[in-house]
């Protein structure tokens, strides 16, 4: 949830942000695997395969509410 933007959904994790952090850490450390904590406490795993130009992101997907508009 981004208060200043008044977004509609409260997010408990951010996949694109997680990948961005992993790529930044890879550039600095050359490590290829990372475990990155999310605001919800969940852990996302990121594996960087620079040989095939791929990134694998894994982690839990949970529904935090079921509402209708």
Coordinates of N, CA and C in Angstrom, one line a residue:
X1 N 0.8 -1.2 0.0 CA 0.0 0.0 0.0 C 0.9 1.2 0.0
X2 N 0.7 2.1 -1.0 CA 1.5 3.3 -1.1 C 0.5 4.5 -0.7
X3 N 0.7 4.9 0.5 CA -0.3 5.9 1.1 C -0.4 7.2 0.2
X4 N 0.8 7.7 -0.1 CA 0.8 9.0 -0.9 C 0.1 8.8 -2.3
X5 N 0.1 7.6 -2.8 CA -0.5 7.4 -4.1 C -1.9 6.9 -4.0
X6 N -2.4 6.6 -2.8 CA -3.7 6.1 -2.5 C -4.0 4.9 -3.3
X7 N -3.1 4.0 -3.3 CA -3.4 2.7 -4.1 C -4.5 2.0 -3.4
X8 N -5.1 1.1 -4.2 CA -6.3 0.4 -3.7 C -6.0 -0.8 -2.9
X9 N -4.9 -1.5 -3.2 CA -4.5 -2.7 -2.6 C -3.3 -2.6 -1.6
X10 N -3.5 -3.2 -0.5 CA -2.3 -3.3 0.4 C -1.5 -4.5 0.0
X11 N -0.2 -4.2 -0.3 CA 0.7 -5.2 -0.7 C 1.5 -5.8 0.4
X12 N 1.7 -7.1 0.4 CA 2.5 -7.7 1.5 C 3.9 -8.1 0.9
X13 N 4.1 -7.9 -0.4 CA 5.3 -8.3 -1.0 C 5.4 -7.6 -2.4
X14 N 6.6 -7.5 -2.9 CA 6.8 -6.8 -4.2 C 7.8 -7.6 -5.0
X15 N 7.3 -8.3 -6.0 CA 8.1 -9.2 -6.9 C 9.1 -8.3 -7.7
X16 N 8.7 -7.3 -8.3 CA 9.6 -6.5 -9.1 C 10.7 -5.8 -8.2
X17 N 10.3 -5.4 -7.0 CA 11.3 -4.8 -6.1 C 12.3 -5.8 -5.6
X18 N 11.8 -7.1 -5.4 CA 12.6 -8.1 -5.0 C 13.7 -8.5 -6.0
X19 N 13.2 -8.5 -7.3 CA 14.1 -8.8 -8.4 C 15.2 -7.7 -8.5
X20 N 14.7 -6.5 -8.4 CA 15.6 -5.3 -8.5 C 16.7 -5.4 -7.4
X21 N 16.3 -5.7 -6.2 CA 17.3 -5.8 -5.1 C 18.3 -7.0 -5.4
X22 N 17.8 -8.1 -5.9 CA 18.7 -9.2 -6.2 C 19.7 -8.9 -7.3
X23 N 19.2 -8.2 -8.4 CA 20.1 -7.8 -9.5 C 21.2 -6.8 -9.0
X24 N 20.7 -5.9 -8.1 CA 21.7 -4.9 -7.5 C 22.7 -5.7 -6.7
X25 N 22.3 -6.6 -5.9 CA 23.2 -7.4 -5.0 C 24.1 -8.3 -5.9
X26 N 23.6 -8.8 -7.0 CA 24.4 -9.6 -7.9 C 25.5 -8.8 -8.5
X27 N 25.2 -7.6 -8.9 CA 26.2 -6.7 -9.5 C 27.3 -6.4 -8.5
X28 N 27.0 -6.3 -7.3 CA 28.0 -5.9 -6.2 C 28.8 -7.2 -5.8
X29 N 28.1 -8.3 -5.7 CA 28.7 -9.5 -5.0 C 29.0 -10.6 -6.0
X30 N 28.4 -10.7 -7.1 CA 28.4 -11.8 -8.1 C 27.8 -13.1 -7.5
X31 N 27.2 -13.0 -6.4 CA 26.4 -14.2 -5.9 C 25.2 -14.3 -6.8
X32 N 24.7 -15.6 -7.0 CA 23.7 -15.8 -7.9 C 22.4 -16.2 -7.3
X33 N 22.4 -16.5 -6.0 CA 21.1 -16.8 -5.3 C 21.0 -15.9 -4.0
X34 N 19.7 -15.6 -3.8 CA 19.4 -14.7 -2.7 C 18.1 -15.1 -2.1
X35 N 17.9 -14.8 -0.8 CA 16.7 -15.0 0.0 C 16.4 -13.6 0.5
X36 N 15.3 -13.1 0.1 CA 14.9 -11.7 0.4 C 13.6 -11.6 1.1
X37 N 13.6 -11.0 2.4 CA 12.5 -10.9 3.2 C 11.5 -9.9 2.7
X38 N 10.2 -10.2 2.7 CA 9.2 -9.3 2.3 C 8.5 -8.6 3.5
X39 N 7.8 -7.5 3.3 CA 7.1 -6.8 4.4 C 6.2 -7.8 5.3
X40 N 5.7 -8.8 4.6 CA 4.8 -9.7 5.3 C 5.5 -10.7 6.1
X41 N 6.9 -10.8 6.0 CA 7.7 -11.8 6.7 C 8.0 -13.0 5.8
X42 N 7.3 -13.1 4.7 CA 7.6 -14.2 3.8 C 9.0 -14.0 3.2
X43 N 9.6 -15.1 2.7 CA 10.9 -15.1 2.1 C 10.8 -15.4 0.7
X44 N 11.3 -14.6 -0.2 CA 11.3 -14.9 -1.7 C 12.7 -15.3 -2.0
X45 N 12.8 -16.3 -2.9 CA 14.1 -16.8 -3.3 C 14.3 -16.3 -4.8
X46 N 15.5 -15.8 -5.1 CA 15.8 -15.3 -6.4 C 17.1 -16.0 -6.9
X47 N 17.0 -16.6 -8.1 CA 18.2 -17.2 -8.7 C 18.5 -16.5 -10.0
X48 N 19.7 -16.1 -10.1 CA 20.1 -15.3 -11.4 C 21.0 -16.3 -12.2
X49 N 20.5 -16.4 -13.5 CA 21.2 -17.3 -14.4 C 21.7 -16.3 -15.6
X50 N 22.8 -15.7 -15.4 CA 23.3 -14.8 -16.3 C 23.8 -15.4 -17.6
X51 N 24.0 -16.7 -17.6 CA 24.4 -17.4 -18.8 C 23.3 -17.5 -19.8
X52 N 22.0 -17.7 -19.3 CA 20.8 -17.8 -20.1 C 20.0 -16.5 -20.1
X53 N 20.5 -15.5 -19.4 CA 19.8 -14.2 -19.2 C 18.4 -14.4 -18.6
X54 N 18.3 -15.2 -17.5 CA 17.1 -15.5 -16.9 C 17.2 -15.2 -15.4
X55 N 16.0 -14.9 -14.8 CA 15.9 -14.8 -13.3 C 14.7 -15.6 -12.9
X56 N 14.9 -16.4 -11.8 CA 13.8 -17.2 -11.3 C 13.5 -16.7 -9.9
X57 N 12.2 -16.3 -9.7 CA 11.7 -15.8 -8.5 C 10.7 -16.8 -7.9
X58 N 10.9 -17.3 -6.7 CA 9.9 -18.2 -6.1 C 9.6 -17.7 -4.7
X59 N 8.3 -17.9 -4.3 CA 7.9 -17.5 -3.0 C 6.4 -17.8 -2.9
X60 N 5.8 -17.7 -1.7 CA 4.4 -18.0 -1.5 C 3.5 -16.8 -2.0
X61 N 2.4 -17.3 -2.5 CA 1.3 -16.3 -2.9 C 0.1 -16.5 -2.0
X62 N -0.2 -15.5 -1.3 CA -1.3 -15.7 -0.3 C -2.4 -14.6 -0.6
X63 N -3.7 -15.0 -0.5 CA -4.8 -14.1 -0.6 C -4.9 -13.4 0.8
X64 N -4.9 -12.1 0.9 CA -5.1 -11.4 2.1 C -6.5 -10.9 2.4
X65 N -7.3 -10.9 1.3 CA -8.7 -10.6 1.4 C -9.5 -10.9 0.2
X66 N -10.8 -11.0 0.3 CA -11.6 -11.3 -0.9 C -12.8 -10.3 -0.8
X67 N -12.6 -9.3 -1.6 CA -13.7 -8.2 -1.6 C -14.2 -8.1 -3.1
X68 N -15.2 -7.4 -3.2 CA -15.7 -7.1 -4.6 C -15.9 -5.6 -4.7
X69 N -15.9 -5.2 -5.9 CA -16.0 -3.7 -6.1 C -17.4 -3.5 -6.7

